[in-house]
Short mmCIF file of C-alpha atoms in Angstrom, two decimals:
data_model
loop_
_atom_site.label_atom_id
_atom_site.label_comp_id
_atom_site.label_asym_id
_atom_site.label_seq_id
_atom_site.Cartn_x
_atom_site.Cartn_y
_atom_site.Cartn_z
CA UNK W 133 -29.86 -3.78 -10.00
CA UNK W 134 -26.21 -2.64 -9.85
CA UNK W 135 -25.28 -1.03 -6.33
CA UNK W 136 -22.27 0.44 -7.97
CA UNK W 137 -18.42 0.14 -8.64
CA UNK W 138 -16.08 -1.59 -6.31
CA UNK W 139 -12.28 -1.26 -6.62
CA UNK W 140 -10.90 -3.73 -4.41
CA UNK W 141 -6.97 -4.09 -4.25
CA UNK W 142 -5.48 -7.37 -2.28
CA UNK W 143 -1.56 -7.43 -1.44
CA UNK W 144 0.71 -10.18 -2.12
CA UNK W 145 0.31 -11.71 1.43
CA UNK W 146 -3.59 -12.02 0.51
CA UNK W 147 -2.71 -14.12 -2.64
CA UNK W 148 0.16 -15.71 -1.41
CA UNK W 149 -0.99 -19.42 -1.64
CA UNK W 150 -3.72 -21.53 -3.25
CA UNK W 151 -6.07 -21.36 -0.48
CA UNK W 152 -5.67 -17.39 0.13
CA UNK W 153 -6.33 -17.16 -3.68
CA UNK W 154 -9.73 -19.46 -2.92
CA UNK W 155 -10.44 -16.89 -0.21
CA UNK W 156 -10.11 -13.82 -2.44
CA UNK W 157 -12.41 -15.52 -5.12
CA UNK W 158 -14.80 -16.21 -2.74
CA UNK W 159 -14.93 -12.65 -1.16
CA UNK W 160 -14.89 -10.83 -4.99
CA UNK W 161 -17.96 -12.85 -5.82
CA UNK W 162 -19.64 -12.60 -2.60
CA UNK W 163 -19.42 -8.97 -3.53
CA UNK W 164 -20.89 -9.59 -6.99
CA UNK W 165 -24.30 -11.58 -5.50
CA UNK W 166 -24.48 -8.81 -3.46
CA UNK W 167 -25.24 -6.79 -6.25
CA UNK W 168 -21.97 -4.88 -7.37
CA UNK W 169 -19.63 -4.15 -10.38
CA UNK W 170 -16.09 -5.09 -9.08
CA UNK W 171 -12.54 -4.27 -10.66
CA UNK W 172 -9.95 -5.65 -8.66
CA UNK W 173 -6.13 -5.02 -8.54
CA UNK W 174 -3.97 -7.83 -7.55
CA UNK W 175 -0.34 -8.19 -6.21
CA UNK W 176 2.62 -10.26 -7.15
CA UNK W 177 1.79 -13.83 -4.59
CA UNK W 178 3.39 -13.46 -1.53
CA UNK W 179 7.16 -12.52 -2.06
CA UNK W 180 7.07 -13.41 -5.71
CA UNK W 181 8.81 -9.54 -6.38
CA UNK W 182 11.62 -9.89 -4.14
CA UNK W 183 12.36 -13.42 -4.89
CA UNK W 184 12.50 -11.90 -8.64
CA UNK W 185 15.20 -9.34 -7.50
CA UNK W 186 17.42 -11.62 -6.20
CA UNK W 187 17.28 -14.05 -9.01
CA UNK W 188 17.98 -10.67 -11.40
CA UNK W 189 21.07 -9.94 -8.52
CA UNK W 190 22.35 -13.50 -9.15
CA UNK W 191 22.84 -12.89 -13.27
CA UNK W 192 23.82 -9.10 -12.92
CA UNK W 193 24.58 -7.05 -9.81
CA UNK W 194 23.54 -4.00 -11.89
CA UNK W 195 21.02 -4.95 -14.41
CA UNK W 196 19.03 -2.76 -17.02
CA UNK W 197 15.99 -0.68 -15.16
CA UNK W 198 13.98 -1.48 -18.27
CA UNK W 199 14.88 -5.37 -17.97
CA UNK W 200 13.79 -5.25 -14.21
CA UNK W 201 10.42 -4.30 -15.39
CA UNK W 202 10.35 -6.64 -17.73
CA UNK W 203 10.63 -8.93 -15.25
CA UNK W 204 8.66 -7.51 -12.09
CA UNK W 205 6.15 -7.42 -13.98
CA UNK W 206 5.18 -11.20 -14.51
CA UNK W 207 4.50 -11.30 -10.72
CA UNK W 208 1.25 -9.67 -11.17
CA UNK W 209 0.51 -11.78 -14.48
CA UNK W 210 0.52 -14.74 -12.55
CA UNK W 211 -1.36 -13.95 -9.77
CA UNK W 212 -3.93 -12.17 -12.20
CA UNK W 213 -5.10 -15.34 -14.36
CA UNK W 214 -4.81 -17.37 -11.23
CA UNK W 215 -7.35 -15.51 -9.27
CA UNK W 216 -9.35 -15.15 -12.85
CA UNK W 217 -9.49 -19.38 -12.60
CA UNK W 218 -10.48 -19.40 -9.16
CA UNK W 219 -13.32 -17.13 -9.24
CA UNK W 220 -14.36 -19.51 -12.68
CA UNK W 221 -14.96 -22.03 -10.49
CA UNK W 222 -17.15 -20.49 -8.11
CA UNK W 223 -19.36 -19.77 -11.48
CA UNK W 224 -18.80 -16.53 -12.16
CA UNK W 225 -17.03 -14.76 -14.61
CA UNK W 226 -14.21 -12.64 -14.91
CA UNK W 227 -11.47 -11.67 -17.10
CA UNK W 228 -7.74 -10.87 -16.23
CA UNK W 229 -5.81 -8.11 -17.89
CA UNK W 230 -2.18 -6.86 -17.61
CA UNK W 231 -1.60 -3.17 -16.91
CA UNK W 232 -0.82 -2.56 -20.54
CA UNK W 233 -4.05 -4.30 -21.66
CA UNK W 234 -6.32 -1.75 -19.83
CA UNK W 235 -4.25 1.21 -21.21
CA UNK W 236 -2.60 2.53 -17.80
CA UNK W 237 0.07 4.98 -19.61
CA UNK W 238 2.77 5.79 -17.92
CA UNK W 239 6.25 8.05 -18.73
CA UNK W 240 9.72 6.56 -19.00
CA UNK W 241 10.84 6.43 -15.64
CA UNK W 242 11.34 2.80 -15.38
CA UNK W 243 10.64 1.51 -11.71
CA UNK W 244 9.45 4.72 -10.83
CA UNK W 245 7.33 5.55 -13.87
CA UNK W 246 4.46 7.70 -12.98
CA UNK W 247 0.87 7.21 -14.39
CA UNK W 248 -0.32 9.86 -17.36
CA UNK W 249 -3.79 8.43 -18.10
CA UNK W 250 -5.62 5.81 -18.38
CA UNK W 251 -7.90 4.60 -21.37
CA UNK W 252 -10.51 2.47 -19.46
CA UNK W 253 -13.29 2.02 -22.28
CA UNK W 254 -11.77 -2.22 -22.20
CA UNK W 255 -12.75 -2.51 -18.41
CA UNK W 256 -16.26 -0.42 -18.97
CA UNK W 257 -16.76 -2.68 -21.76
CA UNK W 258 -16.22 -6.03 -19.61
CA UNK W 259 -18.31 -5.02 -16.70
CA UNK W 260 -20.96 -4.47 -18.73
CA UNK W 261 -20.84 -7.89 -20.08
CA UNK W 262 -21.38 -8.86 -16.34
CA UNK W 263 -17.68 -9.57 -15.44
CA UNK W 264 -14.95 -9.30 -13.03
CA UNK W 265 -12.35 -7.15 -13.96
CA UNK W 266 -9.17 -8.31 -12.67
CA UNK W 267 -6.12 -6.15 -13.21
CA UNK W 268 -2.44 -6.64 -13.14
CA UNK W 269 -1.28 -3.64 -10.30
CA UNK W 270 2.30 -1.95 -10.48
CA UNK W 271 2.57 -1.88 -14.36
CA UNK W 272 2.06 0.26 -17.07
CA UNK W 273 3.10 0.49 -20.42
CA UNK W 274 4.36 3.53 -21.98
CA UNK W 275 3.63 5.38 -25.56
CA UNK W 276 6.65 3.50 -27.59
CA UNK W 277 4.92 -0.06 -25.64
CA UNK W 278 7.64 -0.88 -22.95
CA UNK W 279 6.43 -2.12 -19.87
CA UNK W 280 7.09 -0.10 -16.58
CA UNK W 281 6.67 -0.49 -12.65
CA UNK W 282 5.50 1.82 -10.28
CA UNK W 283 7.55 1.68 -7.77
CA UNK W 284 6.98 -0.19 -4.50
CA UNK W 285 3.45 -0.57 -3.31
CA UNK W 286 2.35 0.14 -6.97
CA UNK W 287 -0.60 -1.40 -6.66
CA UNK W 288 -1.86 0.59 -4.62
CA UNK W 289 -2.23 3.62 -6.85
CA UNK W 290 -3.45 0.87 -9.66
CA UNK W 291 -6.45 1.03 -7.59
CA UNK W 292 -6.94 4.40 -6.64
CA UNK W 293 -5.65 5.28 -10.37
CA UNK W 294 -8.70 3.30 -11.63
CA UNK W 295 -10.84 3.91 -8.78
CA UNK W 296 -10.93 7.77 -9.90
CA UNK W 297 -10.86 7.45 -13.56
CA UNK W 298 -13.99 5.22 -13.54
CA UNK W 299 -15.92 7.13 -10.49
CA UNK W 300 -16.20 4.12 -8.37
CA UNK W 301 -18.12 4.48 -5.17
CA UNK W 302 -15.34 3.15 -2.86
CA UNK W 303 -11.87 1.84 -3.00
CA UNK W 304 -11.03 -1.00 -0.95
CA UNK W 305 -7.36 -1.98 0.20
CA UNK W 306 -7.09 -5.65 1.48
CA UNK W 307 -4.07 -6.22 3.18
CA UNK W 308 -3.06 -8.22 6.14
CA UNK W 309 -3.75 -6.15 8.86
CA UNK W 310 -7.05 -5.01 10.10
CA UNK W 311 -6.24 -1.29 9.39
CA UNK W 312 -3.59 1.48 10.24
CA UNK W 313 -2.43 1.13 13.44
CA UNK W 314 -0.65 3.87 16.11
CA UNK W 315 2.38 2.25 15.20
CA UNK W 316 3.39 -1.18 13.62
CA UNK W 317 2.08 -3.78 16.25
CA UNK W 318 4.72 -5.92 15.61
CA UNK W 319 7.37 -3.64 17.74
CA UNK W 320 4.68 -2.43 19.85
CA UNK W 321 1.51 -4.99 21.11
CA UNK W 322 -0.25 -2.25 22.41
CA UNK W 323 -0.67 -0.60 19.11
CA UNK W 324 -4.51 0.34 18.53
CA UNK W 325 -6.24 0.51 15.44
CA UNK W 326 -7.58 4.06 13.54
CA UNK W 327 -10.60 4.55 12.92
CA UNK W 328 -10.23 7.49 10.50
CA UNK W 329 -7.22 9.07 9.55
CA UNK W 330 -6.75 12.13 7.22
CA UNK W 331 -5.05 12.10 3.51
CA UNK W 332 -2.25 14.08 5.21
CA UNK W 333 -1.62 12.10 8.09
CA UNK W 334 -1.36 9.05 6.10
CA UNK W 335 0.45 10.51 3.54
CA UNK W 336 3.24 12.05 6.35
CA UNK W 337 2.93 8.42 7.91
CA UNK W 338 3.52 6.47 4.67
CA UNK W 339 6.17 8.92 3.53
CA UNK W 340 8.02 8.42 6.48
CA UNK W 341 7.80 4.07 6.99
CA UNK W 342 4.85 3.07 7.28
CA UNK W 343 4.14 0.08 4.94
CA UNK W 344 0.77 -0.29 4.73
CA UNK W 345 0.08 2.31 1.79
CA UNK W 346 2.30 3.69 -1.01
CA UNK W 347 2.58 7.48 -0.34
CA UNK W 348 2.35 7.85 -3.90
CA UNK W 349 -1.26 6.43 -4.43
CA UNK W 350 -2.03 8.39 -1.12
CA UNK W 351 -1.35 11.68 -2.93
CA UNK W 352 -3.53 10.58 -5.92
CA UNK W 353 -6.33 9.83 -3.24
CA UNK W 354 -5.89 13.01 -1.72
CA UNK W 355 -5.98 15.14 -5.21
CA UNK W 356 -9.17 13.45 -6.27
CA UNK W 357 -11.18 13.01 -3.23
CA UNK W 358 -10.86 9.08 -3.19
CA UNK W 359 -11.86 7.94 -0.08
CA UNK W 360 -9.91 4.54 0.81
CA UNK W 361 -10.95 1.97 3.61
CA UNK W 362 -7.85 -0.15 4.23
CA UNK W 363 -8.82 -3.77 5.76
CA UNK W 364 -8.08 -7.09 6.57
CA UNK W 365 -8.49 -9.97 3.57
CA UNK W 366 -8.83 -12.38 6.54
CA UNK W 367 -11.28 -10.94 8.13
CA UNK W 368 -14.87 -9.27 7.54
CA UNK W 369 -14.35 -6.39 10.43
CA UNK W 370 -14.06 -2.58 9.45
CA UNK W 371 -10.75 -1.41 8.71
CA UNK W 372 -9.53 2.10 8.70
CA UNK W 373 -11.39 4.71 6.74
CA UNK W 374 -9.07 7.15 5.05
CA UNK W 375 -10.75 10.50 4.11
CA UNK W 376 -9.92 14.54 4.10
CA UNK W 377 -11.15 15.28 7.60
CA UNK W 378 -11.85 13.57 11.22
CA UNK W 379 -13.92 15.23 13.60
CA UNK W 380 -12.38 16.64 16.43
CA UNK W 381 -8.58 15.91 14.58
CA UNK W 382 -6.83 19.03 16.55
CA UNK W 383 -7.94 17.20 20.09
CA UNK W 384 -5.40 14.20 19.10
CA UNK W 385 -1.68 15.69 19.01
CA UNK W 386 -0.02 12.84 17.86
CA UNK W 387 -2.09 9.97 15.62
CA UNK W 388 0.78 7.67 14.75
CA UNK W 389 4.47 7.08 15.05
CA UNK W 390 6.59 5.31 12.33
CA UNK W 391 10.30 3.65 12.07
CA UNK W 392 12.17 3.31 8.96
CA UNK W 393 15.30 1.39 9.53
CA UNK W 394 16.20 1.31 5.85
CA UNK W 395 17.98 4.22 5.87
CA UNK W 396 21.56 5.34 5.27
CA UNK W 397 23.22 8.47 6.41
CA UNK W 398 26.30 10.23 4.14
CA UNK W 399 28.52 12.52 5.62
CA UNK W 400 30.26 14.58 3.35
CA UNK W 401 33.57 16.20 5.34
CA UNK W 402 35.70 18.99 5.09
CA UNK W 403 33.47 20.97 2.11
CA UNK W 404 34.65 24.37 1.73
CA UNK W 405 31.89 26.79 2.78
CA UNK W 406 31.13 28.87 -0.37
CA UNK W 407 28.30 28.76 -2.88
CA UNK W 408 27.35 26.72 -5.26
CA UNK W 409 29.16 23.54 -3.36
CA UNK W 410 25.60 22.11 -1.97
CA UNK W 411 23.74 22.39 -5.25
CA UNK W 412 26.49 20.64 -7.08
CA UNK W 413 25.84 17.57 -4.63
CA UNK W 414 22.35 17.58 -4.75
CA UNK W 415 22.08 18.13 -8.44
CA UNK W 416 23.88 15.10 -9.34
CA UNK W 417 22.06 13.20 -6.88
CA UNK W 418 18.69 13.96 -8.88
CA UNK W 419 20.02 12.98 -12.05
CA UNK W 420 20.75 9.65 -10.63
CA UNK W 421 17.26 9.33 -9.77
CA UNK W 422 18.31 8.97 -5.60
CA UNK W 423 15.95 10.73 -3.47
CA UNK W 424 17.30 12.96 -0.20
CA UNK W 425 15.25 13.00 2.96
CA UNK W 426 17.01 15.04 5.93
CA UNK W 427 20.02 17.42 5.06
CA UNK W 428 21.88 18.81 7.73
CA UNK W 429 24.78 21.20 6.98
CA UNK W 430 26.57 22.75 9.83
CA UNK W 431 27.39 26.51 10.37
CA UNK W 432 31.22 27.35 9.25
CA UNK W 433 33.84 28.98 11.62
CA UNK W 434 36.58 27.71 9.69
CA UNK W 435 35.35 28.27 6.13
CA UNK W 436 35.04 24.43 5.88
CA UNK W 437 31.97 22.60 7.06
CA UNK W 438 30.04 19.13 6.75
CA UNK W 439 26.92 18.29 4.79
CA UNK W 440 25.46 15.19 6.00
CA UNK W 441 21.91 13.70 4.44
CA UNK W 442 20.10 10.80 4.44
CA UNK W 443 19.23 8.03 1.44
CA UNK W 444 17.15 5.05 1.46
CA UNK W 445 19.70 1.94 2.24
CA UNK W 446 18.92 0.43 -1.43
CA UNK W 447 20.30 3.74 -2.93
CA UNK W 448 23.40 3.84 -0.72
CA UNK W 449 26.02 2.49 -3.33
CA UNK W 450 24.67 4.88 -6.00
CA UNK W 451 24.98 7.29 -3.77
CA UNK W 452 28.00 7.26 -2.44
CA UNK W 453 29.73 6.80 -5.37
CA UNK W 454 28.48 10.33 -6.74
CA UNK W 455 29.22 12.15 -3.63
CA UNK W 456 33.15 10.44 -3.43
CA UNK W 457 33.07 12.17 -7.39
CA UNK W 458 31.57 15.21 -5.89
CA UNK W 459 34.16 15.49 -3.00
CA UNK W 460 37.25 14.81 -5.48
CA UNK W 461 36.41 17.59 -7.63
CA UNK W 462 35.39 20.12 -4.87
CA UNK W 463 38.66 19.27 -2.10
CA UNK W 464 36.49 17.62 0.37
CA UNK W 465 38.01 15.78 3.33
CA UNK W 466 36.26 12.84 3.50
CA UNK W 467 33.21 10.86 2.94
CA UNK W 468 31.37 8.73 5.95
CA UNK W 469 28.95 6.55 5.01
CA UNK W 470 26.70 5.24 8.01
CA UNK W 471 24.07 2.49 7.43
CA UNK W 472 23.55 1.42 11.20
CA UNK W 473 20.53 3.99 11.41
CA UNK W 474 16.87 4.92 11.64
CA UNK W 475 14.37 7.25 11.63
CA UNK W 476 11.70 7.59 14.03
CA UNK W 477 8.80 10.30 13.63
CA UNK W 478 5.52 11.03 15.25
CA UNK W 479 2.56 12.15 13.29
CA UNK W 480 -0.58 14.23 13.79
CA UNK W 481 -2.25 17.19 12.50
CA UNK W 482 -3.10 18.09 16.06
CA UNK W 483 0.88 19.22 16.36
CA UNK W 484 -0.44 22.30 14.58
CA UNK W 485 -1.91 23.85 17.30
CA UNK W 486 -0.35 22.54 19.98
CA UNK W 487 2.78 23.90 21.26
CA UNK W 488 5.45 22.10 23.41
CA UNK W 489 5.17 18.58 20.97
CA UNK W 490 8.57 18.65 19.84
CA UNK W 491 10.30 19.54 23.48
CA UNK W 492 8.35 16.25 24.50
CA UNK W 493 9.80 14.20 22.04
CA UNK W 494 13.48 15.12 21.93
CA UNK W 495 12.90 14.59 26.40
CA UNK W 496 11.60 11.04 25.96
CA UNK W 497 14.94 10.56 23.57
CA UNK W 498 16.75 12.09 26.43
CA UNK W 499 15.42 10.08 29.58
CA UNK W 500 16.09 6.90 27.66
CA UNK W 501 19.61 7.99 26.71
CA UNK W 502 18.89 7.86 22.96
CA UNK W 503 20.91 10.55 21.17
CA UNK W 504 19.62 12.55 18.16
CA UNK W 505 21.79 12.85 15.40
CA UNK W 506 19.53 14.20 12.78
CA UNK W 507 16.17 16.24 12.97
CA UNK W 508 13.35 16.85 10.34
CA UNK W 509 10.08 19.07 10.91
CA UNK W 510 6.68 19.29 9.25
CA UNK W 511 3.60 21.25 10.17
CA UNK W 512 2.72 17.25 11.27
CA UNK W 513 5.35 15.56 11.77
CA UNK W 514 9.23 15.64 13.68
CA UNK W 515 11.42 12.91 12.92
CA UNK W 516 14.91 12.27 14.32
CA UNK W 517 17.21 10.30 12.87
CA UNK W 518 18.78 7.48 15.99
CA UNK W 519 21.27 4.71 16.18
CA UNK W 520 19.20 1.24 14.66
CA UNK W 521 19.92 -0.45 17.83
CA UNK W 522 17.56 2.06 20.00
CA UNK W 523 14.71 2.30 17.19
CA UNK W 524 12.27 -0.08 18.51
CA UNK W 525 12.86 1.20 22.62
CA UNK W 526 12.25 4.55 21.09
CA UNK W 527 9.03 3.66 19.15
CA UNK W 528 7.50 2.21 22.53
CA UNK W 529 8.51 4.54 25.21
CA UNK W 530 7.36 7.71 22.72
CA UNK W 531 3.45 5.62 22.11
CA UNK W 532 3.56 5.33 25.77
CA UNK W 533 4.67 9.39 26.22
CA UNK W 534 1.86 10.57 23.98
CA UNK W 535 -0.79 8.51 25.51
CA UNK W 536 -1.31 6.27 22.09
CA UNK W 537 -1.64 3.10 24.69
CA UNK W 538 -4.67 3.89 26.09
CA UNK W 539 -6.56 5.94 22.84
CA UNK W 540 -9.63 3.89 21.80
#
């Protein structure tokens, strides 16, 4: 008797070699004797996608979006059909299907394409034959047939996607950590492991660097009621429940603290201070599909001011290229472009009701001599935006300020 629908996603470092891919077979079926219906959403292996980037950098510096996810997409084939074979030789069976194949629509937004519905009557169909549904993540295809992406970490709203549209009791993210952690554990050892952690604070956490989820399949999780446990594919220990409360939440001020040091700061100089001047900028920004985090514009006593905001790195080019176009036609001074920076925020629906959080913060910044040159608030978060070269000191001595050391 069927104990119900698994969706199980594993990340590229999970299949990143023969023997992982053996592993991942062996845990899908163990699943399957155990009495379950599994659909799982697999990763390009390893760092198939970015060694597919560079190669596309080597024959064009500015290729064709549509042509990048022409190619992006075999990652996942491959990785698909192998894991398919592997699981065939443990006796079972199972079936491997590209993103198009199982009818995940998307729009036209190449690498960025968003999902519009999915037609999942092929993967019902399989799984009632007994099988294994194993499906290509990060693709879709749209109306008119041409493949798309889903932007980075798009498997992981592959599997909430189809973890919602077929009702499956639980949605499982393998990944190669045991969980979310405080912080990344790498920078700091004394990181500790959450238990639970709310759709918002993940969401605030993965918006602002934390690479564990894609904030994108976070806000699908969060819409639908899709409650994720992220874990370890090398290991059989709980992971980290994410779900739309925690008990006791408000006691815990701060949950988490990210760093994203692929970030780029633009300065535009000299802008004269009338209307219509920031919307200009902004506007043509969003038509070039680059997305603005922090903007800081400072208060005019000379009828000229300075707009500075911040990019990711990989849109920096793109970026500055439309503000130089924006400052020529507008009489701007100058344009600074400053790529030796990071962000650093603390997280935690606790800040709502507690009062004093951000004071703390910007005096830990101080007593380490760490200057703030940018600031960004949420009803959760505060990030600042710091020189690269003090992110990591800042990531340790603010866990060790908010107690995040010690926190079982």
């Amino acid at each position: 008797m069927s104990k119900g629908l698994v969706v199980q996603k594993y990340g590229g470092s999970s299949v990143a070699n023969v023997e992982r891919i053996q592993k991942v077979a062996e845990r899908v079926v163990s699943y399957q004797k155990k009495g379950y219906q599994l659909v799982v959403v697999v990763s390009a292996l390893g760092d198939t996608t970015d060694e597919l980037v560079e190669l596309a950098d080597k024959i064009n510096s500015d290729p064709s979006e549509r042509e990048m996810d022409m190619l992006l997409s075999t990652g996942e084939q491959i990785s698909v059909a192998l894991l398919a074979m592997a699981i065939h030789k443990l006796g079972a069976q199972a079936i491997s299907f590209t993103g198009a194949q199982v009818g995940i629509i998307t729009d036209t937004s190449h690498t960025r394409a968003r999902i519009i519905k999915i037609n999942a009557d092929k993967i019902k169909e399989e799984l009632k034959k007994g099988k294994i549904v194993i499906v290509a993540g990060f693709q879709g295809v749209t109306l008119n047939q041409d493949i798309t992406t889903l932007g980075r970490g798009g498997s992981d709203l592959t599997a909430v996607a189809l973890a919602k549209e077929l009702t499956a009791g639980s949605c499982e993210i393998y990944t190669d950590v045991e969980g979310i952690y405080t912080t990344d554990p790498r920078i700091e050892p004394k990181a500790r492991k959450i238990k639970e952690i709310t759709y918002d604070e993940m969401l605030e956490m993965a918006s602002l660097g934390a690479q564990v989820m894609q904030a994108r399949s976070i806000e699908v999780a969060k819409k639908f009621n899709v409650p994720l446990h992220v874990r370890s594919s090398f290991s059989t220990k709980t992971g980290t429940m994410i779900i739309k409360e925690v008990k006791m939440m408000e006691e815990v001020v701060v949950s988490g603290i990210t760093l994203n040091k692929n970030q780029a700061k633009i300065t535009l100089c000299g802008v004269p201070d009338k209307p219509g001047v920031a919307v200009r900028l902004f506007q043509d920004l969003a038509v070039a599909g680059v997305s603005v985090d922090m903007i800081v514009q400072n208060v005019s006593h000379t009828r000229l001011t300075d707009i500075s905001f911040t990019i990711a790195k990989a849109d920096s080019a793109k970026a500055g290229k439309i503000t130089k176009a924006v400052a020529k036609k507008i009489g701007s001074s100058d344009v600074l472009l400053d790529e030796d920076i990071a962000r650093v925020s603390i997280v935690g629906v606790g800040m709502k009701s507690h009062h004093g959080v951000a004071a703390k913060m910007f005096g830990i910044m101080a007593d380490n001599n760490i200057n703030i040159e940018m600031i960004s608030t949420s009803d959760i978060s505060i990030s600042c935006i710091i020189k690269k070269k003090f992110a990591e000191t800042a990531v340790k001595k603010l866990h060790e300020e908010f107690g995040l050391n010690k926190r079982g």
